[in-house]
Structures are given as C-alpha cells and as structure tokens.
PDB file of C-alpha atoms in Angstrom:
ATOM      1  CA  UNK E 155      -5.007  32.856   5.290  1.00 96.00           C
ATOM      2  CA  UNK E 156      -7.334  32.148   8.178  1.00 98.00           C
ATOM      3  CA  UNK E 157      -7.039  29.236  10.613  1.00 98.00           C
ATOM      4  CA  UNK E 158     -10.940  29.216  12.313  1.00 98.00           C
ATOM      5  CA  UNK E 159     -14.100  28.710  11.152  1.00 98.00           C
ATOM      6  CA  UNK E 160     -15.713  32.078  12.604  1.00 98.00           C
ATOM      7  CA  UNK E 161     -12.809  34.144  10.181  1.00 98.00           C
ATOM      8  CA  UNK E 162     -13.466  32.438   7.392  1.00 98.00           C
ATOM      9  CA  UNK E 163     -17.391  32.852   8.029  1.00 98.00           C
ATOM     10  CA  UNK E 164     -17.058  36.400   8.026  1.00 98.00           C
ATOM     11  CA  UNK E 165     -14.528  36.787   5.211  1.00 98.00           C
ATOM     12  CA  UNK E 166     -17.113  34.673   2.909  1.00 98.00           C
ATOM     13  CA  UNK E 167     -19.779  36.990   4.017  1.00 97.00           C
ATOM     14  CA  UNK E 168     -18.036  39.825   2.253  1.00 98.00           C
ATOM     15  CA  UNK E 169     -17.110  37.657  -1.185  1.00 98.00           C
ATOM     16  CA  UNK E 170     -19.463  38.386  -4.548  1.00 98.00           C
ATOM     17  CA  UNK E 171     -21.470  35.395  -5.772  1.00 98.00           C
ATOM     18  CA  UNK E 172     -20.766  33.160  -7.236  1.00 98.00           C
ATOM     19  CA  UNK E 173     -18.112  31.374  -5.079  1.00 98.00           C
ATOM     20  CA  UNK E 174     -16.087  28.526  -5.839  1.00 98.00           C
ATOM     21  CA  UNK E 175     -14.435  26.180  -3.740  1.00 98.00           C
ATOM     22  CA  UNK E 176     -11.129  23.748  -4.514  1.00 98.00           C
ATOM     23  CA  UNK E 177     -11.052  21.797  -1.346  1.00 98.00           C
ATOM     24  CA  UNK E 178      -7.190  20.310  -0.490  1.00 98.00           C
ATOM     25  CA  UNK E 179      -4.801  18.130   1.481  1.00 98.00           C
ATOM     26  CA  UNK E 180      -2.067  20.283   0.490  1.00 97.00           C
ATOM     27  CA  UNK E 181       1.087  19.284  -1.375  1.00 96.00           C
ATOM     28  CA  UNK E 182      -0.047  20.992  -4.529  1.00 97.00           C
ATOM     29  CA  UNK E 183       0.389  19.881  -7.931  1.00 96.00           C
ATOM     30  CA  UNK E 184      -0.564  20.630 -11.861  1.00 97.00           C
ATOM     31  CA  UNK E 185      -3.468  18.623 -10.994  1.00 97.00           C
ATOM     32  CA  UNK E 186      -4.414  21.211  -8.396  1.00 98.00           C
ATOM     33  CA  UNK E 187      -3.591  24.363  -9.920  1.00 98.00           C
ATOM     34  CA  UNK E 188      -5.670  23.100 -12.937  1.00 98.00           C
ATOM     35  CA  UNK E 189      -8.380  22.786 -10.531  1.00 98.00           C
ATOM     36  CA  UNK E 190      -8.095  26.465  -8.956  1.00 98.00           C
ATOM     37  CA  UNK E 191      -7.597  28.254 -12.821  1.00 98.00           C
ATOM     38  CA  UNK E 192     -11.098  26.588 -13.386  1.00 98.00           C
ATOM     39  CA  UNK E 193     -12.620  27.879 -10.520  1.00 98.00           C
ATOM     40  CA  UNK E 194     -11.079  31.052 -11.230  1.00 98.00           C
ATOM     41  CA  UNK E 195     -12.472  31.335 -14.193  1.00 98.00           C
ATOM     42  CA  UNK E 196     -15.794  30.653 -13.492  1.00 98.00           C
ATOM     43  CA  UNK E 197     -16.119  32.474 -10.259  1.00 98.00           C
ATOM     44  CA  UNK E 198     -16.382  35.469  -8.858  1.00 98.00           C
ATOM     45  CA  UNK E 199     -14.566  34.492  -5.702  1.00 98.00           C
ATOM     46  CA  UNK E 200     -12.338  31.971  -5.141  1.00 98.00           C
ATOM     47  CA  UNK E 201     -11.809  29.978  -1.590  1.00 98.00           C
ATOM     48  CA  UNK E 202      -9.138  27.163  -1.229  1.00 98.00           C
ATOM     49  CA  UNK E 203      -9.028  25.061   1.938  1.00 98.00           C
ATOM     50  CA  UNK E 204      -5.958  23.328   2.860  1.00 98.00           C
ATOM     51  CA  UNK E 205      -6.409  20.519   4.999  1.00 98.00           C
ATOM     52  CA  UNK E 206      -5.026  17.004   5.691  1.00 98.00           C
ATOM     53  CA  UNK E 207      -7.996  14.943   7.059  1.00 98.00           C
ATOM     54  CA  UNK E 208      -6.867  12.706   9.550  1.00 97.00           C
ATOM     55  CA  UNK E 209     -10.270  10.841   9.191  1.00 97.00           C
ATOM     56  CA  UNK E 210      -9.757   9.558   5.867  1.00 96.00           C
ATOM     57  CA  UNK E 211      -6.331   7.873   6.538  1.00 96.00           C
ATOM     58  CA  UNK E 212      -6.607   4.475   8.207  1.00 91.00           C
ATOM     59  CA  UNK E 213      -4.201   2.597  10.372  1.00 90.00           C
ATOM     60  CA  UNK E 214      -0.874   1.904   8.903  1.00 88.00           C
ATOM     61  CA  UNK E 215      -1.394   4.723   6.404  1.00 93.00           C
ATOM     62  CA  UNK E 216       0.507   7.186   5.682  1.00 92.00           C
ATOM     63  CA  UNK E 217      -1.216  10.810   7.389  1.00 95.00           C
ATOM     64  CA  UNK E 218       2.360  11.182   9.738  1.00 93.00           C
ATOM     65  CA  UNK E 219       4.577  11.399   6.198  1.00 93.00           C
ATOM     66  CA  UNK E 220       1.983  12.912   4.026  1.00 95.00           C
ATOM     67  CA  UNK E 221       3.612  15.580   2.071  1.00 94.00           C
ATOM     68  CA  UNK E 222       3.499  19.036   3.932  1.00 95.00           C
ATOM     69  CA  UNK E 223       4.779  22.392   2.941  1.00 96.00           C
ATOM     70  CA  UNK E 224       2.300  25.189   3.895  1.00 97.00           C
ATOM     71  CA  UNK E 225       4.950  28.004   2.540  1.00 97.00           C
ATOM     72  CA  UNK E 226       5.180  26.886  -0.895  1.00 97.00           C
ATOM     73  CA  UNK E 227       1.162  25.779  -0.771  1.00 98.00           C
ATOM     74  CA  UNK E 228       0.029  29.198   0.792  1.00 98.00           C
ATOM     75  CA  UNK E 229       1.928  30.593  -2.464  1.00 98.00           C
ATOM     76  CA  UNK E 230       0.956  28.902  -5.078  1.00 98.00           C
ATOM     77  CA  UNK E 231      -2.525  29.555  -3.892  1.00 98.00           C
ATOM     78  CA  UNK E 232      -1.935  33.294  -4.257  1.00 98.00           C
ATOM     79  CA  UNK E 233      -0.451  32.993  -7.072  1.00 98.00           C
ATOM     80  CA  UNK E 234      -3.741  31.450  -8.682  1.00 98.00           C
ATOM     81  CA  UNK E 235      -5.787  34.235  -7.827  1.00 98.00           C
ATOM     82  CA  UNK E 236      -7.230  32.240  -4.306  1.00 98.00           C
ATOM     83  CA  UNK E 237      -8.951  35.575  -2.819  1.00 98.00           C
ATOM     84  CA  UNK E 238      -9.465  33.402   0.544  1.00 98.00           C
ATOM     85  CA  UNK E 239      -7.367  30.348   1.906  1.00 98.00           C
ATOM     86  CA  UNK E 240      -8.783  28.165   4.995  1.00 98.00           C
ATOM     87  CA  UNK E 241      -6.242  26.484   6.384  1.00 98.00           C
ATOM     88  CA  UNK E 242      -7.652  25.255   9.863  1.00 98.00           C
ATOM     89  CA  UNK E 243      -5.682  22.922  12.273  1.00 97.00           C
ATOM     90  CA  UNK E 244      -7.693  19.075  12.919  1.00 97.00           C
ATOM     91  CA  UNK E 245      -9.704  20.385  16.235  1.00 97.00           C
ATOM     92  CA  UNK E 246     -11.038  23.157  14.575  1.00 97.00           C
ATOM     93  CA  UNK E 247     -12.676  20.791  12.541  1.00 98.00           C
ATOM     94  CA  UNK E 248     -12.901  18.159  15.150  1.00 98.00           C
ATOM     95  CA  UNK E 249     -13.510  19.716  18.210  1.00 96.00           C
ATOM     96  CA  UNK E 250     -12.830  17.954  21.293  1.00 96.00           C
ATOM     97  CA  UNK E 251     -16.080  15.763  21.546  1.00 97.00           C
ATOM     98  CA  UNK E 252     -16.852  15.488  17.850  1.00 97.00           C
ATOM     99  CA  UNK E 253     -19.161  12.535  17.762  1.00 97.00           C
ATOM    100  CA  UNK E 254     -20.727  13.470  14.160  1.00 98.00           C
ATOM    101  CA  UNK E 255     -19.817  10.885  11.156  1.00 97.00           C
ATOM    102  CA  UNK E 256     -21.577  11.448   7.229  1.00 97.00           C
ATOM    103  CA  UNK E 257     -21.688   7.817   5.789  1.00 96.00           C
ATOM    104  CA  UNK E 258     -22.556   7.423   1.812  1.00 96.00           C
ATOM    105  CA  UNK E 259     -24.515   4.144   1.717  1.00 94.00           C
ATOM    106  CA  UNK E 260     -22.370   1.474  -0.381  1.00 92.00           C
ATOM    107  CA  UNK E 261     -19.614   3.568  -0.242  1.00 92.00           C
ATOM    108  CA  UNK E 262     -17.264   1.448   1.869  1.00 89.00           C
ATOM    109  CA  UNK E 263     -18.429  -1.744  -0.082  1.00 88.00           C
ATOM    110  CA  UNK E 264     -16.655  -0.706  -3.746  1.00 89.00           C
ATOM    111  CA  UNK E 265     -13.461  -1.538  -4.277  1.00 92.00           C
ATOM    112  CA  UNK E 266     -11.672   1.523  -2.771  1.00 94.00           C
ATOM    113  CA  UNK E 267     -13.763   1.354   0.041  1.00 93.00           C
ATOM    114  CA  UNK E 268     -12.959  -2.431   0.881  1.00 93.00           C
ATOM    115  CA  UNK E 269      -9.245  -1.462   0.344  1.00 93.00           C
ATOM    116  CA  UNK E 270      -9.411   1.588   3.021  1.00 95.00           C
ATOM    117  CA  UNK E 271     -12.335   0.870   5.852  1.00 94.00           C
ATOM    118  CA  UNK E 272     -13.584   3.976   6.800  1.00 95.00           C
ATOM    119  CA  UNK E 273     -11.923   6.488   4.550  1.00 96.00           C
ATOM    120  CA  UNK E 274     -15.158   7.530   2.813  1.00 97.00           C
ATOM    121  CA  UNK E 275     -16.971   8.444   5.837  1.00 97.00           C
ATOM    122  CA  UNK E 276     -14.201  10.400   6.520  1.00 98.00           C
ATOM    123  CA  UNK E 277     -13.878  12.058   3.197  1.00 98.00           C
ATOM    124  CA  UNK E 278     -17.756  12.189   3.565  1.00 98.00           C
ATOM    125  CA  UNK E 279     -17.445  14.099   6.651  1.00 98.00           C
ATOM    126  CA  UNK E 280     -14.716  16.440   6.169  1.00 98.00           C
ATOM    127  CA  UNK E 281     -16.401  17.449   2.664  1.00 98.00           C
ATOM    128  CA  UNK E 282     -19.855  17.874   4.681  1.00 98.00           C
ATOM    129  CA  UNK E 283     -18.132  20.223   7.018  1.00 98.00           C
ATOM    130  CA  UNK E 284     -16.054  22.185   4.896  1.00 98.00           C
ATOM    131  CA  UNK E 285     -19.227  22.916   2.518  1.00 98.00           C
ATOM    132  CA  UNK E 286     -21.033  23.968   5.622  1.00 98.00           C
ATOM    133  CA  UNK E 287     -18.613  26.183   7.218  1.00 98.00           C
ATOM    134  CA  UNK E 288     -17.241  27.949   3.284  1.00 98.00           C
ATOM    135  CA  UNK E 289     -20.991  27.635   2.089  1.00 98.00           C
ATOM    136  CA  UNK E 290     -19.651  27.897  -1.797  1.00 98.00           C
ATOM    137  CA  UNK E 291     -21.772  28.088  -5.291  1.00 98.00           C
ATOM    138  CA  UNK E 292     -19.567  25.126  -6.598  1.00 98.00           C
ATOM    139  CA  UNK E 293     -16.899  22.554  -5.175  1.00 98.00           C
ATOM    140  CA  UNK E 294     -14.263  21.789  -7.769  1.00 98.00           C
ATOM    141  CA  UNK E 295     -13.212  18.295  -7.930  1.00 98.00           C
ATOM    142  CA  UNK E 296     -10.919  16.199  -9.976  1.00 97.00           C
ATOM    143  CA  UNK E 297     -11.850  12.812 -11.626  1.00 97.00           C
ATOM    144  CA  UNK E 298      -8.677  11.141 -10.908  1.00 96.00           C
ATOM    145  CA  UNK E 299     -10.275  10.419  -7.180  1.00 96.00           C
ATOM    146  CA  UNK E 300     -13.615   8.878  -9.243  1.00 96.00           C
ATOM    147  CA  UNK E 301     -15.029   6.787  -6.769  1.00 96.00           C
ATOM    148  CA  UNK E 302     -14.182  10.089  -3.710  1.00 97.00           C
ATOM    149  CA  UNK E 303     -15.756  12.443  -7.203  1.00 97.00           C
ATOM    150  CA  UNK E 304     -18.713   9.898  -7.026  1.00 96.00           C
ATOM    151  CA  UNK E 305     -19.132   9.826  -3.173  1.00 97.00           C
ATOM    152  CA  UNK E 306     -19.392  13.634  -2.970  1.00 98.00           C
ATOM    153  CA  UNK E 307     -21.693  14.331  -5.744  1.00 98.00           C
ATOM    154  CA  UNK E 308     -23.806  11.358  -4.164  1.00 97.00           C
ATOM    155  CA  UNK E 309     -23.518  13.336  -0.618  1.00 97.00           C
ATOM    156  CA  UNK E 310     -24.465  16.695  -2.441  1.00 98.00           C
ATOM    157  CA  UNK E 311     -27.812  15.209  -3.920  1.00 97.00           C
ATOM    158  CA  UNK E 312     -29.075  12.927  -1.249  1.00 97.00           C
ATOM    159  CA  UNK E 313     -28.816  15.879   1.311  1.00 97.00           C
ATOM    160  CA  UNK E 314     -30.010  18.595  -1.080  1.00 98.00           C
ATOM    161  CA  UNK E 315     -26.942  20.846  -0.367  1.00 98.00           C
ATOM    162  CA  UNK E 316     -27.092  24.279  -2.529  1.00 98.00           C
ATOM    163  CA  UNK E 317     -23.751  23.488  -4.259  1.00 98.00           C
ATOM    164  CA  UNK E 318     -22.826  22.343  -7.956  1.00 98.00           C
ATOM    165  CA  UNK E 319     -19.985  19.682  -7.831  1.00 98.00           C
ATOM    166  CA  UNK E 320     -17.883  20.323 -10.986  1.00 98.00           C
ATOM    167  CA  UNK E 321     -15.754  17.234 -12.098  1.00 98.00           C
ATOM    168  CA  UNK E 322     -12.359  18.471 -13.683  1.00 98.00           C
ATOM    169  CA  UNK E 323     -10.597  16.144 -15.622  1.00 97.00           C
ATOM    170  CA  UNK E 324      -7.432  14.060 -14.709  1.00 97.00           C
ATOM    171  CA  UNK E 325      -3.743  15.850 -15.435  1.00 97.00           C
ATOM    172  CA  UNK E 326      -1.319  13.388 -16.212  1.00 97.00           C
ATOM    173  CA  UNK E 327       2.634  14.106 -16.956  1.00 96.00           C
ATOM    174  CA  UNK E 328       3.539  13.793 -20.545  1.00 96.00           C
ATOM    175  CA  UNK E 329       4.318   9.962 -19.773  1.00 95.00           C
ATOM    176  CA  UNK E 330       0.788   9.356 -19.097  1.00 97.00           C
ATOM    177  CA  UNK E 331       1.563   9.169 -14.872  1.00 97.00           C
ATOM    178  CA  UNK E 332      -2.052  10.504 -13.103  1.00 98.00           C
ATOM    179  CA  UNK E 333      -0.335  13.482 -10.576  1.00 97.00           C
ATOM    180  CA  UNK E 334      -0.870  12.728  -7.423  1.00 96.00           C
ATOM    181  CA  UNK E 335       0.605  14.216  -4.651  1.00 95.00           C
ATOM    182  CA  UNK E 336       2.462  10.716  -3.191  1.00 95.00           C
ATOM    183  CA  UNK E 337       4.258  10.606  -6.534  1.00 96.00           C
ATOM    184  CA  UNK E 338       6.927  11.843  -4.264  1.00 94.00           C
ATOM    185  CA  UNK E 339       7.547   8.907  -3.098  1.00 95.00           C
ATOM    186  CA  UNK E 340       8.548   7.083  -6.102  1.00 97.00           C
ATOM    187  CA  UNK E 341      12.101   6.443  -6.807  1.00 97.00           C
ATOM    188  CA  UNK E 342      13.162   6.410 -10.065  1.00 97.00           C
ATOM    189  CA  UNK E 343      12.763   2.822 -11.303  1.00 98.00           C
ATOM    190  CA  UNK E 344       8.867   2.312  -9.792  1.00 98.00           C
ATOM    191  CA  UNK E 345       7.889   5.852 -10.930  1.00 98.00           C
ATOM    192  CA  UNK E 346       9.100   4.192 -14.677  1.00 98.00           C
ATOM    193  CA  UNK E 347       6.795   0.478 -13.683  1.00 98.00           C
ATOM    194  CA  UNK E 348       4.268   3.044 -12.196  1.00 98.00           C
ATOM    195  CA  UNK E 349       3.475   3.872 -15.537  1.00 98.00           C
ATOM    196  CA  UNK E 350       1.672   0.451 -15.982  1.00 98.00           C
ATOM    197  CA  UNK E 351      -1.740   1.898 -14.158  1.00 98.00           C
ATOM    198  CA  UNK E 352      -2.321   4.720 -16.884  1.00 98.00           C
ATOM    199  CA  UNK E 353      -0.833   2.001 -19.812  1.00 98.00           C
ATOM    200  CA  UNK E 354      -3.159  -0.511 -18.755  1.00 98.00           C
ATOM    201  CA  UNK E 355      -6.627   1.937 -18.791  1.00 98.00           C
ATOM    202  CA  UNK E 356      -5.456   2.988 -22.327  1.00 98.00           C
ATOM    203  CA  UNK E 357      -4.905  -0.480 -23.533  1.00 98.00           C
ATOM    204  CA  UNK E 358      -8.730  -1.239 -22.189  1.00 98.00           C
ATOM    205  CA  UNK E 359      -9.947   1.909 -23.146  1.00 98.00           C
ATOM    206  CA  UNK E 360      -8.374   1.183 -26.921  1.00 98.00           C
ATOM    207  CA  UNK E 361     -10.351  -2.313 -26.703  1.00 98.00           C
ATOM    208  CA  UNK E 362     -13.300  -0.790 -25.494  1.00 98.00           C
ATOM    209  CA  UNK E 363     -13.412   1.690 -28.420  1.00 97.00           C
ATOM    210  CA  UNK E 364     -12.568  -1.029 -31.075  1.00 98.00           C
ATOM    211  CA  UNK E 365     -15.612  -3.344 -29.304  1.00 97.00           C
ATOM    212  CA  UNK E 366     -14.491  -4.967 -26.280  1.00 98.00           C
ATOM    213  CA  UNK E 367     -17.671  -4.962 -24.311  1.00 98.00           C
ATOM    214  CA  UNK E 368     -16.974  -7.958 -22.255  1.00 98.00           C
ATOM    215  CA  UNK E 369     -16.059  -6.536 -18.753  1.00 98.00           C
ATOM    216  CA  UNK E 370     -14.037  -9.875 -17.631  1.00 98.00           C
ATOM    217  CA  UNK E 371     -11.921  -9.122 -20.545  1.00 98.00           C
ATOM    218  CA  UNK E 372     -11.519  -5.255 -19.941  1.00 98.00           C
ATOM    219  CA  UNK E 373     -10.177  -5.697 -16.241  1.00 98.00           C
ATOM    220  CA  UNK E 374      -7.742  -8.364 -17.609  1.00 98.00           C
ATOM    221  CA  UNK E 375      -6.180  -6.089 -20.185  1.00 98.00           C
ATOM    222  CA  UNK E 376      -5.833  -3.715 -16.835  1.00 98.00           C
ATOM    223  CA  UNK E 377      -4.431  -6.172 -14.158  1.00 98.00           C
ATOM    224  CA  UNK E 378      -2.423  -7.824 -16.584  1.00 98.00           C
ATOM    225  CA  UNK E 379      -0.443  -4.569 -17.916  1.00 98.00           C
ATOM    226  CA  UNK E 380      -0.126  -3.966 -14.007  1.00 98.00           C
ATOM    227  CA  UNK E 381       0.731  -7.613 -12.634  1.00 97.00           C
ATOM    228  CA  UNK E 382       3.752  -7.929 -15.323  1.00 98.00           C
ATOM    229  CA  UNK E 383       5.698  -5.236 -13.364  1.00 98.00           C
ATOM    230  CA  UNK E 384       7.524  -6.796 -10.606  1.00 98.00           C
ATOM    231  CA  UNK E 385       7.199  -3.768  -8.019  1.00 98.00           C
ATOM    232  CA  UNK E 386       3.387  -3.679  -8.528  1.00 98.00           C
ATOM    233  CA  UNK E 387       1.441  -5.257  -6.506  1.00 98.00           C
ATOM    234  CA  UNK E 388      -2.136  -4.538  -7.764  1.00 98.00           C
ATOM    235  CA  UNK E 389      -4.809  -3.979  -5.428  1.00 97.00           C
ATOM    236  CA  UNK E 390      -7.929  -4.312  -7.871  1.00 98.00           C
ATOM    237  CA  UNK E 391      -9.811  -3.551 -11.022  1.00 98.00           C
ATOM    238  CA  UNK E 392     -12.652  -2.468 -10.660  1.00 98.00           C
ATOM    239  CA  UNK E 393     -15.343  -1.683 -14.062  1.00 98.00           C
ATOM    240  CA  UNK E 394     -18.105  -0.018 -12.493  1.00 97.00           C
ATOM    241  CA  UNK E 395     -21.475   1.654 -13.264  1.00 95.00           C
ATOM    242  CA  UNK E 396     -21.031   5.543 -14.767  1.00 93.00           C
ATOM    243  CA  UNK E 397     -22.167   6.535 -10.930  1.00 92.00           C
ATOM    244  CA  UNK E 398     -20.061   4.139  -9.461  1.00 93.00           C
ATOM    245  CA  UNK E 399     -22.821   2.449  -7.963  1.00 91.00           C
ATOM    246  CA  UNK E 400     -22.427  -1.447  -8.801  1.00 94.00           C
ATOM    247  CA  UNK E 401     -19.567  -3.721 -10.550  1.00 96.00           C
ATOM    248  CA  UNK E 402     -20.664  -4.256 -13.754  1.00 97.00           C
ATOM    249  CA  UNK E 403     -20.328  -8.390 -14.981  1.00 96.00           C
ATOM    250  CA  UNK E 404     -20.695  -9.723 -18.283  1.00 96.00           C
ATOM    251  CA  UNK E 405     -21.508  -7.315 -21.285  1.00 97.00           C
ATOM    252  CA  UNK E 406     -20.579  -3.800 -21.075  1.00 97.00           C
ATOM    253  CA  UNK E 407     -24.020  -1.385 -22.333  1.00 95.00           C
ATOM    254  CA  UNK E 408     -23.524   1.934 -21.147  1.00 94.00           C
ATOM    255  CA  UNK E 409     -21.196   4.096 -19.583  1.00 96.00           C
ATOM    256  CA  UNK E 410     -18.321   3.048 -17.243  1.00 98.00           C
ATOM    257  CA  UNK E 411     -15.674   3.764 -15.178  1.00 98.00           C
ATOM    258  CA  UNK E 412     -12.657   1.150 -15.296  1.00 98.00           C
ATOM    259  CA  UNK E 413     -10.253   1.994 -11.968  1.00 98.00           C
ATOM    260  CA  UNK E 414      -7.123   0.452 -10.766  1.00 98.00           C
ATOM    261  CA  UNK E 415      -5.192   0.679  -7.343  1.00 98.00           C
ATOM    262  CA  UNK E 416      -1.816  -0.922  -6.708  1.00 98.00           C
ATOM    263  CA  UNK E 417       1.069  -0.910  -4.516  1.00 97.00           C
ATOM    264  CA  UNK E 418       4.043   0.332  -6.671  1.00 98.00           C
ATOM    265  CA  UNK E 419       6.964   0.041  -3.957  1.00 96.00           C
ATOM    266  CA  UNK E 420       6.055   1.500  -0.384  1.00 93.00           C
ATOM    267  CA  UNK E 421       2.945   4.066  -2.402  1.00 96.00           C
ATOM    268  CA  UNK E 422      -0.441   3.547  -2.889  1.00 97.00           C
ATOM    269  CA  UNK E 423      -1.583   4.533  -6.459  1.00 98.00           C
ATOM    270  CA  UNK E 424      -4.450   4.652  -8.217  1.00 98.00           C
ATOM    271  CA  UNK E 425      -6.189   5.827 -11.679  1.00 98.00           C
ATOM    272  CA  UNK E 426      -9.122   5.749 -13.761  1.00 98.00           C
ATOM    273  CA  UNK E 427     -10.883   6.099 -17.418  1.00 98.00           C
ATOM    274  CA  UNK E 428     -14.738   6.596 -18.429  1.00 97.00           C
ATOM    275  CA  UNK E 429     -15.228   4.473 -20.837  1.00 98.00           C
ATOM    276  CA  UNK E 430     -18.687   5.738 -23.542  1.00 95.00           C
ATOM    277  CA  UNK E 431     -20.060   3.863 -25.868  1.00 89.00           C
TER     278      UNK E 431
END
C-alpha cells in the first residue's frame, strides 16, 4: 500500500503493460471484487485505489458515516491479486490550495445530477486525477453507477486520455438487490421494500421486450413498483439516451437506459437496466 502520489508514480513505473485500474471508495463488495477478477484477468498489472472523495458528497450527505474499514479492504485487495494499492489521504489529492475542478457539460442537468449538485464534477475530478497520477491501460467500471459510467467515458473521449474505460456489469444478490456499499444501512424490513428498484426495471424491461416502446409508460411501470412501498420515497425515473445524453419522450427507437433513485429509509439507492431493441 502506498499513501502519496510520488510512491505510487514510481511503483507504476516498474509494472508490465498493460495496466488496469479499479478505482474505489472502499467498503468492498461482490460488486467490487467482480470488478478487480476482470481486471485481473485482462491485465498484466493490477492497481486499486481506495479513496472516499469528499468532493462528490454534498451537504447533508453522508461522507462522515460512509462505510470505512481499510483492514478488511487492504485484504481483500490482496487477496484478488491487486499487485499495487493507492490509498492516499484527501490533501494528497487536494492539496492545500487546490483550485482545479473537471466539469462534464450536461452532467449536473440529468436526473442524478439535479438530485446531487456538484457530485459529478467531483467524481469528474477525482477520476481526472487518479488517471493522471496511476496513468493505467484501462479503468474498470461498473454499470450499476450508469450515469457516473457515462460521465467518465464522456471525460475519457472529450480530453483524449490514453485509457480504455471497460463497463462491467451490475452484481446483484440472488434477490435481485444491486450491491452497493450503503446496503449497510438497511434494516431488515426496507432492505425487503428495497427490492422494489430492481423489481420495477425488470417489470419495464419485461414490457419493453414484449413491445412497450412508449417511454411515459416504461417509467410508470418503474415509479409505480417503487411508490407502492411505504418506506420508499422515489427520487426519479429517468429513460435516457444509450449515452445518457438526453431524456427520451414519447416512442422508444433505440437503445436506453431506464434508472431509478429513491430514498428507502435514511439510504439513498439507486439502479439501472439497458434496455435494446
């Protein structure tokens, strides 16, 4: 483990090609470690950063309680095969007069973005930095985050940066639940109502495939599954664009992504499905 960016320059120096990097807040899950055995197994070299961005939390979040355990995260990342872990503390990456923000245009108008002012920017930001200062091949990335997946992959082409983003897909628990590292917080009875986010996308994605195209009618199937458990509180539908680009109305033609965030007790959830003709 290394804690600066001039140690973890060096050690990268030394790494065969191609390197691949799983970029985290910590807190690790299946969803994780299915993230790492990918870039394992495509990758000569394999560098995890473990890192919870204070930028991408906003007021009244939760960045103070956010599940931490370095221990247990520093093991699990050996365990993987991680040859290098980054694990830098917040002024290494924001040193005292850090003035620099990375903005994605449009970003902060979608859906998750109107929920969370500012969060992209700082995802956008931290993401910027870390690929700077590791300098991998690829950047492993899971779909569950889509419109975060979208943001990055936007921020990787606009700027030219020599990296491939690879999208891995969502791990779910048997009951369909999307892991997430704040499914700690969920007692018993809203982890079982939780399960409306995942049973509503299916129920959409099962209209979709059977000829559903009207989007109206898609994000209905989705806030209604939601709205009819009395601890959710839904935050929105959104049926977007395959990029994530623009809310699509009316008739669905192409590809899609159909995402949900709600409130499920005191935690912040969301999900997603791409939807293809």
């Amino acid at each position: 483990m290394v804690r600066t960016v001039e140690a973890v320059r060096a050690e990268r120096a030394e790494l065969p090609a191609p390197v691949g990097l799983v970029p985290t807040m910590g807190a690790l899950h299946e969803g994780h470690l299915s993230l790492l055995r990918r870039a394992r197994g495509e990758c000569r070299s394999l560098i995890a950063s473990l890192f919870v961005n204070p930028a991408q939390f906003g007021p009244g979040e939760d960045f103070a309680s956010y599940p931490r355990d370095e221990e247990r995260d520093a093991r699990l990342f050996a365990e993987t095969g991680v040859d290098l872990l980054f694990a830098p503390g917040i002024e290494e990456i924001y040193p005292p007069g850090h003035a620099t923000t990375v903005t994605v245009g449009g970003a902060e108008e979608r859906p998750e973005g109107l929920s969370r002012p500012g969060h992209f920017t700082g995802v956008a930001t931290v993401v910027t930095a870390l690929l700077s200062i590791v300098a991998p091949d690829r950047a492993y990335l899971g779909e569950k985050d889509a419109q975060q997946l979208a943001v990055v992959s936007r921020l990787v082409r606009d700027l030219a940066l020599p990296v491939e983003v690879v999208a891995c897909p969502t791990v779910r628990d048997p009951d369909g639940l999307a892991l997430s590292s704040r499914n700690v917080y969920l007692s018993r009875e809203e982890r079982r109502q939780a399960l409306s986010l995942s049973a509503g996308l299916r129920a959409a994605a099962a209209a979709f495939a059977a000829g559903v195209r009207d989007a109206g009618e898609l994000r209905r199937i989705v806030s209604g599954c939601v709205s009819s458990q009395p601890l959710a509180v839904l935050d929105y539908v959104s049926l977007a664009d395959g990029e994530m680009r623009e809310e699509i109305e009316g008739e669905v033609q192409g590809e899609a992504v159909l995402s949900v965030a709600a409130r499920v007790g005191g935690t912040r959830l969301i999900d997603n499905v791409r939807l293809r003709p």
